[in-house]
Structure formats: C-alpha cells, structure tokens
mmCIF file of C-alpha atoms and ligand atoms in Angstrom:
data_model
loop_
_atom_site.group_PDB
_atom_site.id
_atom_site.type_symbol
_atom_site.label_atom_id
_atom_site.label_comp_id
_atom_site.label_asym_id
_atom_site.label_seq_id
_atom_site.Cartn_x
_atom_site.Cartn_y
_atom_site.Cartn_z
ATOM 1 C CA UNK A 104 2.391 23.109 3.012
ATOM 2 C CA UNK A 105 6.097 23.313 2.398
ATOM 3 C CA UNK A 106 7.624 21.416 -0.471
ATOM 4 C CA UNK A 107 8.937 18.310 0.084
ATOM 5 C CA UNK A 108 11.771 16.824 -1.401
ATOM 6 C CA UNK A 109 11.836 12.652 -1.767
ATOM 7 C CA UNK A 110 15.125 11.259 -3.446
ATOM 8 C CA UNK A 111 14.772 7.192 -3.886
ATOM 9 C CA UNK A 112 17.699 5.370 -5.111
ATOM 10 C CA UNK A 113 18.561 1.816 -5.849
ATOM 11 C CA UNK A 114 19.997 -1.035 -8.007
ATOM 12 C CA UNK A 115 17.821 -1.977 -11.101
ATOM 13 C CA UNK A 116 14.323 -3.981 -10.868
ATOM 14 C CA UNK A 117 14.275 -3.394 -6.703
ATOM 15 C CA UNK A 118 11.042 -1.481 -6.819
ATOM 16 C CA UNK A 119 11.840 1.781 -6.418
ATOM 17 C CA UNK A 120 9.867 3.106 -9.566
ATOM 18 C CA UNK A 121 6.526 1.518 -8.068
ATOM 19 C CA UNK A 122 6.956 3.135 -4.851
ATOM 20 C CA UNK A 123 8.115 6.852 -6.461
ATOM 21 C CA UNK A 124 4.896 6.561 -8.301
ATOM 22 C CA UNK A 125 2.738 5.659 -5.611
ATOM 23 C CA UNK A 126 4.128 7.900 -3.457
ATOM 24 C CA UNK A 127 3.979 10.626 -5.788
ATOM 25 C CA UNK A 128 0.201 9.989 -6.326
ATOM 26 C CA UNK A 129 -0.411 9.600 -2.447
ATOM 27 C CA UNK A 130 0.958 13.272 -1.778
ATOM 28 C CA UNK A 131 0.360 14.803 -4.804
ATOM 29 C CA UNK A 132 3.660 15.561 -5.852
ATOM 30 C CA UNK A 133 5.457 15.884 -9.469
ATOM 31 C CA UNK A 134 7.536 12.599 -10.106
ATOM 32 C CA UNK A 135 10.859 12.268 -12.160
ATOM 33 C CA UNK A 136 11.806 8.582 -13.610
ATOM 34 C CA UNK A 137 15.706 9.948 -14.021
ATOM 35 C CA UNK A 138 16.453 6.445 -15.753
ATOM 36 C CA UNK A 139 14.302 8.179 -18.946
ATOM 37 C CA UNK A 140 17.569 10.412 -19.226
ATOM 38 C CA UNK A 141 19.892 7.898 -19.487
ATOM 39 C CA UNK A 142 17.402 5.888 -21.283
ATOM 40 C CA UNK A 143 16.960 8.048 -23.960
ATOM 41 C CA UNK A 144 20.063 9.125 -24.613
ATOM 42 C CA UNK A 145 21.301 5.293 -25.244
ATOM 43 C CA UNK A 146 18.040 5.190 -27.315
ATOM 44 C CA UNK A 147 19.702 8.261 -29.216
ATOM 45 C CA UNK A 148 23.010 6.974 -29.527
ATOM 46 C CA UNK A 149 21.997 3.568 -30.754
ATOM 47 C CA UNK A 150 19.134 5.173 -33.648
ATOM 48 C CA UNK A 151 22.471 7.338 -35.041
ATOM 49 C CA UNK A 152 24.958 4.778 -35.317
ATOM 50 C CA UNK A 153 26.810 6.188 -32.170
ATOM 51 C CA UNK A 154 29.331 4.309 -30.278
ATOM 52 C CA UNK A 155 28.020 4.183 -27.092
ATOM 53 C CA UNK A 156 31.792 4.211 -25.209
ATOM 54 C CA UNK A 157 32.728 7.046 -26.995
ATOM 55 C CA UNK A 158 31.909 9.752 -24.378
ATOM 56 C CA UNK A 159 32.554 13.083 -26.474
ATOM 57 C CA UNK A 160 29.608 12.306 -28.989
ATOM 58 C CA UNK A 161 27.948 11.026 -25.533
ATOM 59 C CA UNK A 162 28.007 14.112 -23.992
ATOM 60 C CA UNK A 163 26.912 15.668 -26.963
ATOM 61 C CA UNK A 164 23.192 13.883 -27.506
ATOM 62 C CA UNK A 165 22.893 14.296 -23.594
ATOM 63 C CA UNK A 166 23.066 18.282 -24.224
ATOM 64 C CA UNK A 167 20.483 18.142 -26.962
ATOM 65 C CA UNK A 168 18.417 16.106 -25.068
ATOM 66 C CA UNK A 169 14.673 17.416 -24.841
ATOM 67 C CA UNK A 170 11.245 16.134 -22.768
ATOM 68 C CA UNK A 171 9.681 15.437 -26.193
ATOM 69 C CA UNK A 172 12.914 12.378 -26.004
ATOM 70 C CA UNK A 173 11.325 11.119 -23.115
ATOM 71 C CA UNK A 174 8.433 10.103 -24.118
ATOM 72 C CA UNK A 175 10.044 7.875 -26.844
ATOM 73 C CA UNK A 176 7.785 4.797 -26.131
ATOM 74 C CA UNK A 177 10.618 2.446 -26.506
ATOM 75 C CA UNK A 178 12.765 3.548 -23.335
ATOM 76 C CA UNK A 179 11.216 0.892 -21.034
ATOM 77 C CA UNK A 180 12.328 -2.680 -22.035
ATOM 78 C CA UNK A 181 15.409 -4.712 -21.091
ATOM 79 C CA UNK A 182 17.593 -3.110 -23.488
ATOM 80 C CA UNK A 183 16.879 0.594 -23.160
ATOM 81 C CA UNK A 184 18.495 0.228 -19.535
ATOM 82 C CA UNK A 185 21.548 -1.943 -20.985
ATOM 83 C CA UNK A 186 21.912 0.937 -23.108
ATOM 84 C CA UNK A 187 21.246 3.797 -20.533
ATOM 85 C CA UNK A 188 23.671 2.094 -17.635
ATOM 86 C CA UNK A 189 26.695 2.480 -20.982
ATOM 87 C CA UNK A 190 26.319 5.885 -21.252
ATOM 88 C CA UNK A 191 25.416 7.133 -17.416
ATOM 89 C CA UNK A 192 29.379 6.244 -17.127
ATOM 90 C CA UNK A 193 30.772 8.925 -19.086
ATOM 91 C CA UNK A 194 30.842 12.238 -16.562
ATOM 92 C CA UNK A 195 30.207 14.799 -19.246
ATOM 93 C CA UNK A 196 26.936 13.240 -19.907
ATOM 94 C CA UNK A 197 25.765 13.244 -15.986
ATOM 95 C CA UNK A 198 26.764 16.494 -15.795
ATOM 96 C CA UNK A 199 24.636 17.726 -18.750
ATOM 97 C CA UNK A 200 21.843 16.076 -16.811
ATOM 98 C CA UNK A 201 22.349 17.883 -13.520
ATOM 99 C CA UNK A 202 20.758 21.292 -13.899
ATOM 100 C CA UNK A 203 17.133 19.891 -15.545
ATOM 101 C CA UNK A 204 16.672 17.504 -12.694
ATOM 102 C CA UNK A 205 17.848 20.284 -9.810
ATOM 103 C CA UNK A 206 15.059 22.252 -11.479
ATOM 104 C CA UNK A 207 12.278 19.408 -11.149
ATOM 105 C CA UNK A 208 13.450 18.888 -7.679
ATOM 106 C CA UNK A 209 13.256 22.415 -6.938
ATOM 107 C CA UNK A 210 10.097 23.214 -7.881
ATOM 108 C CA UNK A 211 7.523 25.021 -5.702
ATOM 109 C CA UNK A 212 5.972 21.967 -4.226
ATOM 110 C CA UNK A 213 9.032 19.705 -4.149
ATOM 111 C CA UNK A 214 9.247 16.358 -5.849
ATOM 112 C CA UNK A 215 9.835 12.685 -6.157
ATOM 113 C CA UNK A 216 12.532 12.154 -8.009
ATOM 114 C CA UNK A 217 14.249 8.315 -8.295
ATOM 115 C CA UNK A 218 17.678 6.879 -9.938
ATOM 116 C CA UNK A 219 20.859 5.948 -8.587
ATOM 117 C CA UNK A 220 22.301 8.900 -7.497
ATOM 118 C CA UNK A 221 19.661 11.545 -6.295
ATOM 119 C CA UNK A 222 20.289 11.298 -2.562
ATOM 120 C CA UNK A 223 24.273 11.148 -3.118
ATOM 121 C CA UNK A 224 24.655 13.980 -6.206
ATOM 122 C CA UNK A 225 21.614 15.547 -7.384
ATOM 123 C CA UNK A 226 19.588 16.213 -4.553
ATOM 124 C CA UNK A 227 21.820 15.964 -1.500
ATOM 125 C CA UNK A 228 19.438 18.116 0.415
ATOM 126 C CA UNK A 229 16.010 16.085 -0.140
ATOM 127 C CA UNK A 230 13.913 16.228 2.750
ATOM 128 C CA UNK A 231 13.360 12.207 2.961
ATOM 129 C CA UNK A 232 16.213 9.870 1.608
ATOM 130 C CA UNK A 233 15.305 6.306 0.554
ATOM 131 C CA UNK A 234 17.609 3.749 -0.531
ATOM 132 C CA UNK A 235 15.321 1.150 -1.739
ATOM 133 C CA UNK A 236 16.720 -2.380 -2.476
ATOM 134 C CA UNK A 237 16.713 -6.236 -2.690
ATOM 135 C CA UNK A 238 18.593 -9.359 -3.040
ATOM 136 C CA UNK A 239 19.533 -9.566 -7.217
ATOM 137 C CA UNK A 240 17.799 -12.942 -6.867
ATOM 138 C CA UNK A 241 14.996 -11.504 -5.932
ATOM 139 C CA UNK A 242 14.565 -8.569 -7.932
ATOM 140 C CA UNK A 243 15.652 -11.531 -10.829
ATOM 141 C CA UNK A 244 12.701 -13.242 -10.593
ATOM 142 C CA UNK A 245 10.441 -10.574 -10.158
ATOM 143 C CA UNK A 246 11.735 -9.457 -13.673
ATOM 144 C CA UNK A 247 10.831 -12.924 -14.933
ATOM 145 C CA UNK A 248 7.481 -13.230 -14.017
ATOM 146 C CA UNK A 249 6.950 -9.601 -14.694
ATOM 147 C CA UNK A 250 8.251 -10.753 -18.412
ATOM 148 C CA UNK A 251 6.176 -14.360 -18.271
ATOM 149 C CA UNK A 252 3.292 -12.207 -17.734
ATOM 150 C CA UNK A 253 3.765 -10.471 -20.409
ATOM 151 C CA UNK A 254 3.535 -13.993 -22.719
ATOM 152 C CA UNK A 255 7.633 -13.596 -23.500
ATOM 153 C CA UNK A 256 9.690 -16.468 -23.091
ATOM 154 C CA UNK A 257 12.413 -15.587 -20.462
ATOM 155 C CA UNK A 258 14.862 -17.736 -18.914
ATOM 156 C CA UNK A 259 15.715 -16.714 -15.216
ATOM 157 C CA UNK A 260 19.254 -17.411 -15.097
ATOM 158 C CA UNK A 261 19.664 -15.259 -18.090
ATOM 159 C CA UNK A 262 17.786 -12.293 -15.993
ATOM 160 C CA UNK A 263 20.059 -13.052 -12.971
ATOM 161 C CA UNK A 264 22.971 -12.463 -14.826
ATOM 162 C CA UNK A 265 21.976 -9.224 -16.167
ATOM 163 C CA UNK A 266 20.164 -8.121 -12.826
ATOM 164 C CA UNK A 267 24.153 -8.383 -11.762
ATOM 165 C CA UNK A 268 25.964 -7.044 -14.115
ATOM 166 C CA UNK A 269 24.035 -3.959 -14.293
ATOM 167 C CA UNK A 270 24.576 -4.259 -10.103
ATOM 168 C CA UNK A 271 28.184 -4.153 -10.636
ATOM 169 C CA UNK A 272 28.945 -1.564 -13.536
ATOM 170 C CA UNK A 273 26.266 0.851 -11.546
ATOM 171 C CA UNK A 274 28.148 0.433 -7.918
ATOM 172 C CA UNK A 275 31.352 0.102 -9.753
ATOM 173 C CA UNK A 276 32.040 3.049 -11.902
ATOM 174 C CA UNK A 277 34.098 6.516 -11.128
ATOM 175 C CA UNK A 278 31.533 8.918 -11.657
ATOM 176 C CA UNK A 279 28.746 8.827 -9.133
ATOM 177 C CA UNK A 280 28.466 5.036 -8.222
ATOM 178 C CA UNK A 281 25.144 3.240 -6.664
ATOM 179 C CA UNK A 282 25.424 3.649 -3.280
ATOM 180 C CA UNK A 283 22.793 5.146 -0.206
ATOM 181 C CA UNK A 284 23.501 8.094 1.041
ATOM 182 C CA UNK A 285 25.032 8.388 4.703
ATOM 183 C CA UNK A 286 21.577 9.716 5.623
ATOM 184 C CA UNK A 287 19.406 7.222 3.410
ATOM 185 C CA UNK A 288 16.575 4.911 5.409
ATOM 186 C CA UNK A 289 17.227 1.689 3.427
ATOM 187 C CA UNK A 290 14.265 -0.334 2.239
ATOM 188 C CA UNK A 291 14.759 -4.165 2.265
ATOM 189 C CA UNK A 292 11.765 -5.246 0.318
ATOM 190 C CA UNK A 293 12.962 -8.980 -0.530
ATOM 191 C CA UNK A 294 10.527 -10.085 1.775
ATOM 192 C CA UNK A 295 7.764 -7.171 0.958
ATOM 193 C CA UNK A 296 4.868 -6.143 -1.144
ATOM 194 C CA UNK A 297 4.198 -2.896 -3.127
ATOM 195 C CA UNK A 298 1.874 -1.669 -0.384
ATOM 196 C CA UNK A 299 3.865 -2.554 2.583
ATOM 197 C CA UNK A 300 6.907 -0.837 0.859
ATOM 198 C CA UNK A 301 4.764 2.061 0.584
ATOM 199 C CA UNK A 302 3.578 1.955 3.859
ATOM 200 C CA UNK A 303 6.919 2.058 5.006
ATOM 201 C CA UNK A 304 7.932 4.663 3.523
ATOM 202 C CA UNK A 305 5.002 6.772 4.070
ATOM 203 C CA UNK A 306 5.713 6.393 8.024
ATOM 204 C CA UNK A 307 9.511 8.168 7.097
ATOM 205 C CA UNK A 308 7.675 10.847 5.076
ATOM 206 C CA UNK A 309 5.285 11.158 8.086
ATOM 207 C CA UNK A 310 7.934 11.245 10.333
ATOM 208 C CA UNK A 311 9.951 14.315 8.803
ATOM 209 C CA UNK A 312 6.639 16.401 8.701
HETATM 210 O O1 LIG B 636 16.385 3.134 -13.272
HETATM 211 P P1 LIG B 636 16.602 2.618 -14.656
HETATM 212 O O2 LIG B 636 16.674 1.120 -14.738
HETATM 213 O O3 LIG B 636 15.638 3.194 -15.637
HETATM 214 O O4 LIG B 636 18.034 3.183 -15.077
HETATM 215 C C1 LIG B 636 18.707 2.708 -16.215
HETATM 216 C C2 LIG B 636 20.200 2.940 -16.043
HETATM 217 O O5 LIG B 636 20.464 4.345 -16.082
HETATM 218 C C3 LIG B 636 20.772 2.479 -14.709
HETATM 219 O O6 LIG B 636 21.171 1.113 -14.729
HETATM 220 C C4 LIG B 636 21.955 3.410 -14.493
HETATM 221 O O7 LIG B 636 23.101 2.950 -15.158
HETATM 222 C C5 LIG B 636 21.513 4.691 -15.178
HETATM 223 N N1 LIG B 636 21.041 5.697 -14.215
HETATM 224 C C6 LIG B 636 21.986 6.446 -13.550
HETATM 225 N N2 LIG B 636 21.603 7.439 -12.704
HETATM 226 C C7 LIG B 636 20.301 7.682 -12.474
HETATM 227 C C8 LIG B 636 19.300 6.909 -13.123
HETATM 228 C C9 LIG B 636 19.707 5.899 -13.987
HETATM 229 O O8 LIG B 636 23.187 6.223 -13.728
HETATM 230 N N3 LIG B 636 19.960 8.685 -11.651
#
C-alpha cells in the first residue's frame, strides 16, 4: 500500500475530530489532533503568567514545545481552545509548528492529520482534502448537549456566541485563516450523523485509491 495522506479542516465543534479518529482507526493510519499544539501552548502561556498577545514570548513556548505537553490532560475543555485560537494568531508560533507536523504527515504510511489549516499550509499535497463543516447553530447545540451530558449547566446562547467568535477570529486573521482548500470536498454535516459523515468520506478516500 502507498501512504496516504488525509488533511481535514474546519471551524470549531463541526465534527471533524470524530471523523479523523474514525477514519484513522478504519485504515489504520497514525492521527494528529493539531489543535493539541495550539492547545498546549495557551495551556503554557496561561500556567507562566504569559500574556497571551504578546507574540515574542509566544513564539518562544511554541519552540520548547514537546509531545510529553500534549498529553497535558487539561487541553480539551472550552477554555483550552479560547486559549489556543489567541496564540495560533501570532506567525512565529505557526511557524515553529510547521516542521513536527510535516514530519507526522510524512511518515511512511501517511496520516490523518486535522486543524484549520492542513489542506491550505501544512499539507498542501495530502492525497484526500476534507473541509468538514456546519451551521454555528448547529455545531452550538451539539456543544450543549455534549456539555448537558456531561451534568454541567450550560446555557446555549452563551455557546453560540463563542461557537462564533472563535468562527470569526479563525477565518479572520493574517496568518493562515480558516478556509477549504481550492481542492477540498466540503462536508455539510448539519443534517448528518457520525457514521454517515464517515461514510462519506470513506467513498472520497475510496475514490482516490
Ligand atoms: O481544533 P481545536 O478546537 O482543538 O483548535 C483550537 C484552536 O487552535 C482553533 O480555534 C484555532 O484557533 C487553533 N488551530 C489553528 N490551526 C490548527 C489547529 C488549531 O489555528 N491547525
């Protein structure tokens, strides 16, 4: 088998981390969550007292960043990825990122990898583009009763808001801005579930090989 390279991009809470993992797992492939990155490194910032606009020191934690930092259990929640979308502005720390995830993606068997910019910047040569999204009221309310299920107390509108303002500083900012590739196959899934979303995109995957 050649290696196969799957880039899946899209706004926050649209499902694309549910389908990299299952499609991962379906073809046996190594997966990359590149939110962790960002993730941790606000994590970082925010455990040292560091000023999270201030793109010099920035830059700095995302050089010294190791895989041990990934696996910081508290990168997950609500406010790990308000943290993680203030940092991914600054362009010094994206570009300490590039090299470790060109390496994942380029290992012998290829890769899943999913964020916001792997089809655009990091992996413009994947095999299989996906640009997997959904309307922010949707993807809103999925947060919520992801969140009720969990026992919290959660008020929708609340989630809405900050389903949309991650939206806009993620499509609006200089340095590699949310958007699908030219030669992404976008993924509505609004209207679909986990499986037919993987179905879906199993049929691309099928359809390159
Ligand atoms: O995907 P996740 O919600 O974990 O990403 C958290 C934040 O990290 C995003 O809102 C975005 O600002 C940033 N990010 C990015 N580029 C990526 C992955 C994540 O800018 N490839």
């Amino acid at each position: 088998n050649k290696p196969l390279l799957i880039a899946i991009d899209g706004p926050a809470a649209a499902g694309k981390g549910t389908l990299a993992q299952s499609l991962a797992g379906r073809l046996d492939l190594p997966y990359l969550d590149t939110g962790l990155l960002y993730r941790a490194i606000g994590k970082l910032m925010q455990l040292a007292g560091l000023d999270l606009d201030d793109a010099a020191a920035a830059t700095v934690v995302a050089g010294k960043l190791t895989p041990a930092d990934l696996r910081r259990p508290d990168l997950r929640g609500r406010e790990a990825g308000e943290l993680a979308s203030r940092v991914a502005v600054h362009p010094g720390v994206r570009a300490a990122l590039v090299a470790f995830q060109r390496d994942f993606a380029h290992g012998p068997r290829g890769a899943v990898l999913d964020g916001r910019d792997i089809g655009t910047v990091i992996c413009p040569d994947a095999d299989v583009k996906l640009y997997v999204t959904a309307s922010a009221e949707v993807r809103a309310r999925r947060r919520t009763d992801e969140l009720l299920a969990k026992g919290r107390a959660v008020d929708y509108q609340a989630i809405l808001a900050e389903v949309k303002a991650r939206d806009a500083r993620d499509s609006g900012r200089a340095e590699a801005p949310l958007r699908p590739a030219d030669d992404a196959i976008v993924i509505d899934t609004s209207a679909l579930g986990p499986a037919e979303v993987l179905a879906t995109a199993l049929s691309f995957v099928e359809n390159w090989r």
